[in-house]
Amino acid sequence: MINKLSITYQDAGVNIENSSTLIQRIKKIVKKTNMPEIISQIGGFNSLCELPKNYTEPVLVATTDGVGTKLRLANYTKNYENIGIDLVAMCVNDIIVCGAKPLFFLDYYSTSKLDVEIATSVINSIVKGCTISDCALIGGETAEIPGIYTNQDYDMAGFCIGVVEKSKIIDGKKIQENDMLIALSSSGPHSNGYSLIHKILETNQINPLISKLNEKPLIDYLIEPTRIYVKNILKLTEKFDIKGIVHITGGGFVENIPRILPNNTQAVIIDSTWTWPPIFQWIQKQGNIKKREMYHIFNCGVGIIVIANQIEANEIISFMKKINEKSWIIGTIKKSNSKERVIFIK
């Protein structure tokens, strides 16, 4: 039988010194994310949150995600200050694509043997992500599972609940021919494609702590946290009639864009409209990866795609510039019966 010791934020009574220390730290840390709707305190068996009062027909939106093998780089560099931001970002960015506001976040942290300092750093970074997202960290679980993990290995999962007015749900159903695709820039690979990145590093015997890219340590590109788009997307949806939003995650452009396209439509991406950031050029060269495959795995510099009427497209870009969001028209929607839902042209 696996010797599992579960330490939950809700259960402060577990008789173990490390868990008690961590729980006390967590109680102080999570106060930074408190909001009026949270009506319970850390330490109970569950967490309670009221729905905001300014909704007529509130619809709850749920998502869960992780950060995959990017965790290996956090362990390798002993840099735990960003990985929690990645975890929050992967969840809240999925929440906002339907126009919802993230309400609260929970995390699951499992390891072979609890290191309070590492766990505290990770929780602190989760709090940073929640603060950027305007959502509350209301609880979670930390588990010691020595039969599964070894040394200081650990894994994380995140869970987020958001809310959207039923009449304002963005689901892609209104997308039609000649609508414009507007790209919002990414900060790097975000949290996708890292198994391939690790393979490239190992195959080419590249030490990311030593190697440089454009006079900057390679590791800085690789551990750059995932961008959180919550505040700017919510500002955008308040002002414009947005028909669809795509979060470019695992599966890249090829798998994510079709998820919101109506039948008999196709997204045409004009890849001459932007230059890939240096890290993606490096990945393609070092891995000898074809462009189509890059678009199937990575975001290639595009974290979010917004779809709107062509009449509003330029106004949207001007608005995004005012709120310091880099955006550009990346393509258009056309009618098509092709099984190829996304095509790339120059």
CSV table of N, CA and C in Angstrom, one decimal, residues 107-251:
chain,number,residue,atom,x,y,z
A,107,ASP,N,-5.9,24.7,-5.5
A,107,ASP,CA,-4.8,24.0,-6.1
A,107,ASP,C,-4.6,22.7,-5.4
A,108,TYR,N,-3.9,21.8,-6.1
A,108,TYR,CA,-3.5,20.5,-5.6
A,108,TYR,C,-2.0,20.3,-5.8
A,109,TYR,N,-1.3,20.1,-4.7
A,109,TYR,CA,0.2,20.0,-4.7
A,109,TYR,C,0.6,18.7,-4.1
A,110,SER,N,1.3,17.8,-4.9
A,110,SER,CA,1.7,16.5,-4.4
A,110,SER,C,3.2,16.3,-4.5
A,111,THR,N,3.8,15.7,-3.6
A,111,THR,CA,5.2,15.5,-3.6
A,111,THR,C,5.6,14.3,-2.8
A,112,SER,N,6.9,13.9,-2.9
A,112,SER,CA,7.3,12.7,-2.1
A,112,SER,C,7.5,13.1,-0.6
A,113,LYS,N,8.1,14.2,-0.3
A,113,LYS,CA,8.3,14.6,1.1
A,113,LYS,C,8.2,16.1,1.1
A,114,LEU,N,7.3,16.6,1.9
A,114,LEU,CA,7.0,18.0,1.9
A,114,LEU,C,8.2,18.9,2.4
A,115,ASP,N,8.6,19.8,1.5
A,115,ASP,CA,9.6,20.8,1.8
A,115,ASP,C,8.8,22.1,2.0
A,116,VAL,N,8.7,22.6,3.2
A,116,VAL,CA,7.9,23.8,3.5
A,116,VAL,C,8.3,25.0,2.7
A,117,GLU,N,9.7,25.2,2.6
A,117,GLU,CA,10.1,26.4,1.9
A,117,GLU,C,9.7,26.3,0.4
A,118,ILE,N,9.9,25.2,-0.2
A,118,ILE,CA,9.5,25.1,-1.7
A,118,ILE,C,8.0,25.3,-1.8
A,119,ALA,N,7.2,24.6,-0.9
A,119,ALA,CA,5.8,24.7,-1.0
A,119,ALA,C,5.3,26.1,-0.8
A,120,THR,N,6.0,26.8,0.2
A,120,THR,CA,5.6,28.2,0.4
A,120,THR,C,5.9,29.1,-0.8
A,121,SER,N,7.0,28.9,-1.4
A,121,SER,CA,7.3,29.6,-2.7
A,121,SER,C,6.3,29.4,-3.7
A,122,VAL,N,5.9,28.1,-3.9
A,122,VAL,CA,4.9,27.8,-4.9
A,122,VAL,C,3.6,28.4,-4.6
A,123,ILE,N,3.1,28.4,-3.4
A,123,ILE,CA,1.9,29.0,-3.0
A,123,ILE,C,1.9,30.5,-3.2
A,124,ASN,N,3.0,31.1,-2.8
A,124,ASN,CA,3.2,32.5,-3.0
A,124,ASN,C,3.0,32.9,-4.5
A,125,SER,N,3.6,32.0,-5.4
A,125,SER,CA,3.5,32.3,-6.8
A,125,SER,C,2.0,32.1,-7.3
A,126,ILE,N,1.3,31.2,-6.7
A,126,ILE,CA,-0.1,31.0,-7.0
A,126,ILE,C,-0.9,32.2,-6.6
A,127,VAL,N,-0.6,32.8,-5.4
A,127,VAL,CA,-1.2,34.0,-5.0
A,127,VAL,C,-1.0,35.1,-6.0
A,128,LYS,N,0.3,35.2,-6.5
A,128,LYS,CA,0.6,36.3,-7.5
A,128,LYS,C,-0.4,36.1,-8.7
A,129,GLY,N,-0.5,34.9,-9.1
A,129,GLY,CA,-1.4,34.6,-10.3
A,129,GLY,C,-2.8,35.0,-10.0
A,130,CYS,N,-3.3,34.7,-8.8
A,130,CYS,CA,-4.7,35.0,-8.4
A,130,CYS,C,-4.8,36.5,-8.3
A,131,THR,N,-3.8,37.2,-7.8
A,131,THR,CA,-3.9,38.6,-7.7
A,131,THR,C,-4.0,39.3,-9.0
A,132,ILE,N,-3.2,38.8,-10.0
A,132,ILE,CA,-3.3,39.4,-11.4
A,132,ILE,C,-4.6,39.1,-12.0
A,133,SER,N,-5.2,38.0,-11.6
A,133,SER,CA,-6.5,37.5,-12.2
A,133,SER,C,-7.7,38.1,-11.5
A,134,ASP,N,-7.5,38.8,-10.3
A,134,ASP,CA,-8.6,39.3,-9.5
A,134,ASP,C,-9.5,38.1,-9.1
A,135,CYS,N,-8.9,37.0,-8.7
A,135,CYS,CA,-9.7,35.9,-8.1
A,135,CYS,C,-9.1,35.5,-6.8
A,136,ALA,N,-9.9,34.8,-6.0
A,136,ALA,CA,-9.4,34.4,-4.6
A,136,ALA,C,-8.9,33.0,-4.6
A,137,LEU,N,-7.8,32.8,-3.9
A,137,LEU,CA,-7.3,31.5,-3.6
A,137,LEU,C,-8.0,31.0,-2.3
A,138,ILE,N,-8.9,30.1,-2.4
A,138,ILE,CA,-9.8,29.7,-1.3
A,138,ILE,C,-9.4,28.4,-0.6
A,139,GLY,N,-8.5,27.6,-1.2
A,139,GLY,CA,-8.1,26.4,-0.5
A,139,GLY,C,-7.4,25.4,-1.5
A,140,GLY,N,-7.2,24.2,-1.1
A,140,GLY,CA,-6.5,23.2,-1.9
A,140,GLY,C,-6.1,22.0,-1.0
A,141,GLU,N,-5.1,21.3,-1.5
A,141,GLU,CA,-4.6,20.2,-0.8
A,141,GLU,C,-3.1,20.0,-1.1
A,142,THR,N,-2.4,19.6,-0.1
A,142,THR,CA,-1.0,19.2,-0.3
A,142,THR,C,-0.9,17.7,0.2
A,143,ALA,N,-0.3,16.9,-0.7
A,143,ALA,CA,-0.2,15.5,-0.4
A,143,ALA,C,1.2,15.0,-0.5
A,144,GLU,N,1.6,14.2,0.5
A,144,GLU,CA,2.9,13.5,0.5
A,144,GLU,C,2.7,12.1,-0.1
A,145,ILE,N,3.3,11.7,-1.2
A,145,ILE,CA,3.1,10.4,-1.8
A,145,ILE,C,4.5,9.8,-2.2
A,146,PRO,N,5.2,9.4,-1.2
A,146,PRO,CA,6.6,8.9,-1.5
A,146,PRO,C,6.7,7.7,-2.5
A,147,GLY,N,5.6,7.0,-2.6
A,147,GLY,CA,5.6,5.8,-3.5
A,147,GLY,C,5.4,6.2,-4.9
A,148,ILE,N,5.1,7.5,-5.2
A,148,ILE,CA,4.9,8.0,-6.6
A,148,ILE,C,6.0,8.9,-7.0
A,149,TYR,N,6.4,9.8,-6.1
A,149,TYR,CA,7.4,10.8,-6.4
A,149,TYR,C,8.7,10.5,-5.6
A,150,THR,N,9.8,11.0,-6.1
A,150,THR,CA,11.1,10.8,-5.5
A,150,THR,C,11.8,12.1,-5.3
A,151,ASN,N,12.7,12.1,-4.3
A,151,ASN,CA,13.5,13.4,-4.0
A,151,ASN,C,12.6,14.5,-3.8
A,152,GLN,N,12.8,15.7,-4.6
A,152,GLN,CA,12.0,16.9,-4.4
A,152,GLN,C,11.0,17.0,-5.6
A,153,ASP,N,10.8,16.0,-6.3
A,153,ASP,CA,9.8,16.0,-7.4
A,153,ASP,C,8.4,16.3,-6.8
A,154,TYR,N,7.6,17.0,-7.6
A,154,TYR,CA,6.2,17.4,-7.2
A,154,TYR,C,5.4,17.6,-8.5
A,155,ASP,N,4.1,17.6,-8.3
A,155,ASP,CA,3.2,17.9,-9.4
A,155,ASP,C,2.1,18.8,-8.8
A,156,MET,N,1.5,19.6,-9.8
A,156,MET,CA,0.4,20.5,-9.4
A,156,MET,C,-0.7,20.4,-10.3
A,157,ALA,N,-1.9,20.7,-9.8
A,157,ALA,CA,-3.1,20.9,-10.6
A,157,ALA,C,-3.9,22.1,-10.1
A,158,GLY,N,-4.5,22.8,-11.0
A,158,GLY,CA,-5.3,24.0,-10.6
A,158,GLY,C,-6.8,23.8,-10.9
A,159,PHE,N,-7.7,24.4,-10.2
A,159,PHE,CA,-9.1,24.3,-10.4
A,159,PHE,C,-9.7,25.7,-10.2
A,160,CYS,N,-10.5,26.2,-11.2
A,160,CYS,CA,-11.0,27.5,-11.1
A,160,CYS,C,-12.5,27.6,-11.5
A,161,ILE,N,-13.2,28.4,-10.8
A,161,ILE,CA,-14.6,28.6,-11.0
A,161,ILE,C,-14.8,30.1,-11.4
A,162,GLY,N,-15.6,30.4,-12.4
A,162,GLY,CA,-15.9,31.7,-12.9
A,162,GLY,C,-17.3,31.9,-13.0
A,163,VAL,N,-17.8,33.1,-13.4
A,163,VAL,CA,-19.2,33.4,-13.6
A,163,VAL,C,-19.4,34.3,-14.8
A,164,VAL,N,-20.4,34.1,-15.5
A,164,VAL,CA,-20.8,34.9,-16.7
A,164,VAL,C,-22.3,35.1,-16.7
A,165,GLU,N,-22.7,36.3,-17.2
A,165,GLU,CA,-24.1,36.5,-17.4
A,165,GLU,C,-24.6,35.6,-18.6
A,166,LYS,N,-25.6,34.9,-18.4
A,166,LYS,CA,-26.1,34.0,-19.5
A,166,LYS,C,-26.2,34.6,-20.8
A,167,SER,N,-26.8,35.8,-20.9
A,167,SER,CA,-27.0,36.5,-22.2
A,167,SER,C,-25.7,37.0,-22.8
A,168,LYS,N,-24.6,36.9,-22.1
A,168,LYS,CA,-23.3,37.5,-22.6
A,168,LYS,C,-22.3,36.4,-22.8
A,169,ILE,N,-22.7,35.1,-22.8
A,169,ILE,CA,-21.8,34.0,-23.0
A,169,ILE,C,-21.2,34.1,-24.4
A,170,ILE,N,-19.9,34.0,-24.5
A,170,ILE,CA,-19.2,34.0,-25.8
A,170,ILE,C,-18.9,32.5,-26.2
A,171,ASP,N,-19.6,32.0,-27.3
A,171,ASP,CA,-19.4,30.6,-27.6
A,171,ASP,C,-19.1,30.3,-29.1
A,172,GLY,N,-18.9,31.4,-29.8
A,172,GLY,CA,-18.5,31.2,-31.2
A,172,GLY,C,-19.6,31.0,-32.2
A,173,LYS,N,-20.9,30.9,-31.7
A,173,LYS,CA,-22.0,30.6,-32.6
A,173,LYS,C,-22.3,31.7,-33.6
A,174,LYS,N,-21.9,33.0,-33.2
A,174,LYS,CA,-22.2,34.1,-34.1
A,174,LYS,C,-21.1,34.3,-35.1
A,175,ILE,N,-20.0,33.5,-35.1
A,175,ILE,CA,-18.9,33.7,-36.0
A,175,ILE,C,-19.4,33.4,-37.4
A,176,GLN,N,-19.0,34.3,-38.4
A,176,GLN,CA,-19.4,34.2,-39.8
A,176,GLN,C,-18.3,34.6,-40.7
A,177,GLU,N,-18.5,34.4,-42.0
A,177,GLU,CA,-17.5,34.8,-43.0
A,177,GLU,C,-17.2,36.2,-42.9
A,178,ASN,N,-15.9,36.5,-43.1
A,178,ASN,CA,-15.3,37.8,-43.1
A,178,ASN,C,-15.0,38.4,-41.7
A,179,ASP,N,-15.4,37.7,-40.7
A,179,ASP,CA,-15.0,38.1,-39.4
A,179,ASP,C,-13.5,38.1,-39.3
A,180,MET,N,-12.9,38.9,-38.4
A,180,MET,CA,-11.5,39.1,-38.3
A,180,MET,C,-10.9,38.4,-37.1
A,181,LEU,N,-9.8,37.8,-37.3
A,181,LEU,CA,-9.0,37.2,-36.1
A,181,LEU,C,-8.0,38.2,-35.7
A,182,ILE,N,-8.0,38.5,-34.4
A,182,ILE,CA,-7.1,39.5,-33.8
A,182,ILE,C,-6.2,38.7,-32.7
A,183,ALA,N,-4.9,38.8,-32.9
A,183,ALA,CA,-4.0,38.1,-32.0
A,183,ALA,C,-3.6,39.0,-30.9
A,184,LEU,N,-3.4,38.4,-29.7
A,184,LEU,CA,-2.8,39.0,-28.6
A,184,LEU,C,-1.5,38.3,-28.3
A,185,SER,N,-0.4,39.0,-28.0
A,185,SER,CA,0.9,38.4,-27.9
A,185,SER,C,1.1,37.5,-26.7
A,186,SER,N,1.9,36.5,-26.8
A,186,SER,CA,2.2,35.6,-25.7
A,186,SER,C,3.6,36.1,-25.1
A,187,SER,N,3.9,35.5,-24.0
A,187,SER,CA,5.2,35.8,-23.3
A,187,SER,C,6.3,34.8,-23.6
A,188,GLY,N,5.9,33.8,-24.4
A,188,GLY,CA,6.8,32.7,-24.7
A,188,GLY,C,6.0,31.4,-24.9
A,189,PRO,N,6.6,30.2,-24.7
A,189,PRO,CA,5.9,29.0,-24.9
A,189,PRO,C,4.7,28.8,-23.9
A,190,HIS,N,4.6,29.7,-22.9
A,190,HIS,CA,3.6,29.6,-21.8
A,190,HIS,C,3.8,28.2,-21.1
A,191,SER,N,2.9,27.3,-21.1
A,191,SER,CA,3.1,26.0,-20.4
A,191,SER,C,2.9,24.8,-21.4
A,192,ASN,N,3.2,25.0,-22.6
A,192,ASN,CA,2.9,24.0,-23.6
A,192,ASN,C,4.1,23.7,-24.5
A,193,GLY,N,4.3,22.4,-24.8
A,193,GLY,CA,5.4,22.0,-25.7
A,193,GLY,C,6.7,21.7,-25.0
A,194,TYR,N,6.6,21.6,-23.6
A,194,TYR,CA,7.9,21.5,-22.9
A,194,TYR,C,8.5,20.1,-22.9
A,195,SER,N,7.7,19.1,-23.2
A,195,SER,CA,8.3,17.8,-23.4
A,195,SER,C,9.2,17.8,-24.6
A,196,LEU,N,8.8,18.5,-25.7
A,196,LEU,CA,9.6,18.6,-26.9
A,196,LEU,C,10.8,19.5,-26.6
A,197,ILE,N,10.6,20.6,-25.8
A,197,ILE,CA,11.7,21.4,-25.5
A,197,ILE,C,12.8,20.7,-24.7
A,198,HIS,N,12.3,19.8,-23.7
A,198,HIS,CA,13.3,19.0,-22.9
A,198,HIS,C,14.1,18.1,-23.8
A,199,LYS,N,13.4,17.5,-24.8
A,199,LYS,CA,14.0,16.6,-25.8
A,199,LYS,C,15.1,17.3,-26.6
A,200,ILE,N,14.8,18.5,-27.0
A,200,ILE,CA,15.7,19.3,-27.8
A,200,ILE,C,17.0,19.6,-26.9
A,201,LEU,N,16.8,20.0,-25.7
A,201,LEU,CA,17.9,20.3,-24.8
A,201,LEU,C,18.8,19.1,-24.5
A,202,GLU,N,18.1,17.9,-24.3
A,202,GLU,CA,18.9,16.7,-24.1
A,202,GLU,C,19.6,16.2,-25.3
A,203,THR,N,18.9,16.2,-26.4
A,203,THR,CA,19.5,15.7,-27.7
A,203,THR,C,20.7,16.5,-28.1
A,204,ASN,N,20.6,17.8,-27.9
A,204,ASN,CA,21.7,18.7,-28.3
A,204,ASN,C,22.7,19.0,-27.2
A,205,GLN,N,22.4,18.4,-26.0
A,205,GLN,CA,23.3,18.6,-24.8
A,205,GLN,C,23.5,20.1,-24.5
A,206,ILE,N,22.3,20.8,-24.5
A,206,ILE,CA,22.3,22.2,-24.2
A,206,ILE,C,22.0,22.4,-22.7
A,207,ASN,N,22.8,23.2,-22.1
A,207,ASN,CA,22.6,23.6,-20.7
A,207,ASN,C,21.9,25.0,-20.7
A,208,PRO,N,20.6,25.1,-20.4
A,208,PRO,CA,19.9,26.4,-20.6
A,208,PRO,C,20.4,27.4,-19.6
A,209,LEU,N,21.1,27.0,-18.5
A,209,LEU,CA,21.6,28.0,-17.6
A,209,LEU,C,22.9,28.7,-18.1
A,210,ILE,N,23.5,28.0,-19.0
A,210,ILE,CA,24.8,28.5,-19.6
A,210,ILE,C,24.5,29.1,-21.0
A,211,SER,N,23.7,28.5,-21.8
A,211,SER,CA,23.5,28.9,-23.2
A,211,SER,C,22.7,30.2,-23.2
A,212,LYS,N,23.0,31.0,-24.2
A,212,LYS,CA,22.4,32.3,-24.3
A,212,LYS,C,21.7,32.5,-25.7
A,213,LEU,N,20.6,33.3,-25.7
A,213,LEU,CA,19.9,33.6,-26.9
A,213,LEU,C,19.7,35.1,-27.0
A,214,ASN,N,20.3,35.7,-28.0
A,214,ASN,CA,20.4,37.2,-28.1
A,214,ASN,C,20.9,37.8,-26.8
A,215,GLU,N,22.0,37.3,-26.3
A,215,GLU,CA,22.7,37.8,-25.2
A,215,GLU,C,21.9,37.7,-23.9
A,216,LYS,N,20.8,36.9,-23.9
A,216,LYS,CA,20.0,36.7,-22.7
A,216,LYS,C,20.1,35.2,-22.4
A,217,PRO,N,20.2,34.8,-21.1
A,217,PRO,CA,20.2,33.4,-20.8
A,217,PRO,C,19.0,32.7,-21.3
A,218,LEU,N,19.2,31.5,-21.9
A,218,LEU,CA,18.2,30.8,-22.5
A,218,LEU,C,17.1,30.4,-21.5
A,219,ILE,N,17.5,30.1,-20.3
A,219,ILE,CA,16.6,29.7,-19.3
A,219,ILE,C,15.6,30.8,-19.0
A,220,ASP,N,15.9,32.0,-19.1
A,220,ASP,CA,15.0,33.1,-18.9
A,220,ASP,C,13.8,33.0,-19.8
A,221,TYR,N,14.0,32.7,-21.1
A,221,TYR,CA,13.0,32.5,-22.1
A,221,TYR,C,12.1,31.3,-21.7
A,222,LEU,N,12.7,30.3,-21.2
A,222,LEU,CA,12.0,29.0,-20.9
A,222,LEU,C,11.1,29.0,-19.6
A,223,ILE,N,11.5,29.8,-18.7
A,223,ILE,CA,10.7,29.9,-17.4
A,223,ILE,C,9.9,31.1,-17.3
A,224,GLU,N,9.8,31.9,-18.4
A,224,GLU,CA,9.0,33.1,-18.4
A,224,GLU,C,7.5,32.6,-18.1
A,225,PRO,N,6.9,33.2,-17.1
A,225,PRO,CA,5.5,32.8,-16.8
A,225,PRO,C,4.5,33.0,-17.9
A,226,THR,N,3.5,32.2,-17.9
A,226,THR,CA,2.4,32.3,-18.9
A,226,THR,C,1.6,33.7,-18.6
A,227,ARG,N,1.3,34.4,-19.7
A,227,ARG,CA,0.6,35.6,-19.5
A,227,ARG,C,-0.8,35.4,-19.1
A,228,ILE,N,-1.3,36.2,-18.2
A,228,ILE,CA,-2.7,36.2,-17.7
A,228,ILE,C,-3.5,37.3,-18.4
A,229,TYR,N,-4.5,37.0,-19.2
A,229,TYR,CA,-5.2,38.0,-20.0
A,229,TYR,C,-6.5,38.5,-19.4
A,230,VAL,N,-6.8,38.1,-18.2
A,230,VAL,CA,-8.1,38.3,-17.6
A,230,VAL,C,-8.6,39.7,-17.7
A,231,LYS,N,-7.8,40.6,-17.1
A,231,LYS,CA,-8.3,42.0,-17.0
A,231,LYS,C,-8.5,42.7,-18.4
A,232,ASN,N,-7.6,42.5,-19.3
A,232,ASN,CA,-7.7,43.1,-20.6
A,232,ASN,C,-8.9,42.5,-21.4
A,233,ILE,N,-9.0,41.2,-21.3
A,233,ILE,CA,-10.1,40.6,-22.1
A,233,ILE,C,-11.5,41.0,-21.5
A,234,LEU,N,-11.6,41.1,-20.2
A,234,LEU,CA,-12.9,41.6,-19.6
A,234,LEU,C,-13.2,43.0,-20.0
A,235,LYS,N,-12.1,43.8,-20.1
A,235,LYS,CA,-12.3,45.2,-20.6
A,235,LYS,C,-12.8,45.2,-22.0
A,236,LEU,N,-12.2,44.3,-22.8
A,236,LEU,CA,-12.6,44.2,-24.2
A,236,LEU,C,-14.0,43.8,-24.4
A,237,THR,N,-14.5,42.8,-23.7
A,237,THR,CA,-15.8,42.2,-23.8
A,237,THR,C,-16.9,43.2,-23.3
A,238,GLU,N,-16.5,44.1,-22.4
A,238,GLU,CA,-17.5,45.1,-21.9
A,238,GLU,C,-17.7,46.1,-23.0
A,239,LYS,N,-16.8,46.4,-23.9
A,239,LYS,CA,-16.9,47.5,-24.8
A,239,LYS,C,-17.3,47.0,-26.2
A,240,PHE,N,-16.9,45.8,-26.6
A,240,PHE,CA,-17.2,45.3,-28.0
A,240,PHE,C,-18.0,44.0,-28.0
A,241,ASP,N,-18.6,43.8,-29.2
A,241,ASP,CA,-19.3,42.5,-29.4
A,241,ASP,C,-18.3,41.5,-29.9
A,242,ILE,N,-17.7,40.8,-29.0
A,242,ILE,CA,-16.7,39.7,-29.3
A,242,ILE,C,-17.5,38.4,-29.6
A,243,LYS,N,-17.2,37.8,-30.7
A,243,LYS,CA,-17.9,36.6,-31.2
A,243,LYS,C,-17.2,35.3,-30.7
A,244,GLY,N,-15.9,35.4,-30.5
A,244,GLY,CA,-15.2,34.2,-30.1
A,244,GLY,C,-13.8,34.5,-29.6
A,245,ILE,N,-13.4,33.7,-28.6
A,245,ILE,CA,-12.0,33.9,-28.1
A,245,ILE,C,-11.4,32.5,-28.0
A,246,VAL,N,-10.1,32.4,-28.4
A,246,VAL,CA,-9.4,31.2,-28.4
A,246,VAL,C,-8.2,31.3,-27.5
A,247,HIS,N,-8.0,30.4,-26.6
A,247,HIS,CA,-6.7,30.3,-25.8
A,247,HIS,C,-5.8,29.3,-26.6
A,248,ILE,N,-4.7,29.8,-27.0
A,248,ILE,CA,-3.7,28.9,-27.8
A,248,ILE,C,-2.9,28.2,-26.8
A,249,THR,N,-3.3,26.9,-26.5
A,249,THR,CA,-2.6,26.1,-25.5
A,249,THR,C,-2.1,24.9,-26.2
A,250,GLY,N,-2.1,23.7,-25.5
A,250,GLY,CA,-1.6,22.5,-26.2
A,250,GLY,C,-2.4,22.2,-27.4
A,251,GLY,N,-1.7,21.9,-28.5
A,251,GLY,CA,-2.4,21.7,-29.8
A,251,GLY,C,-2.3,22.9,-30.7
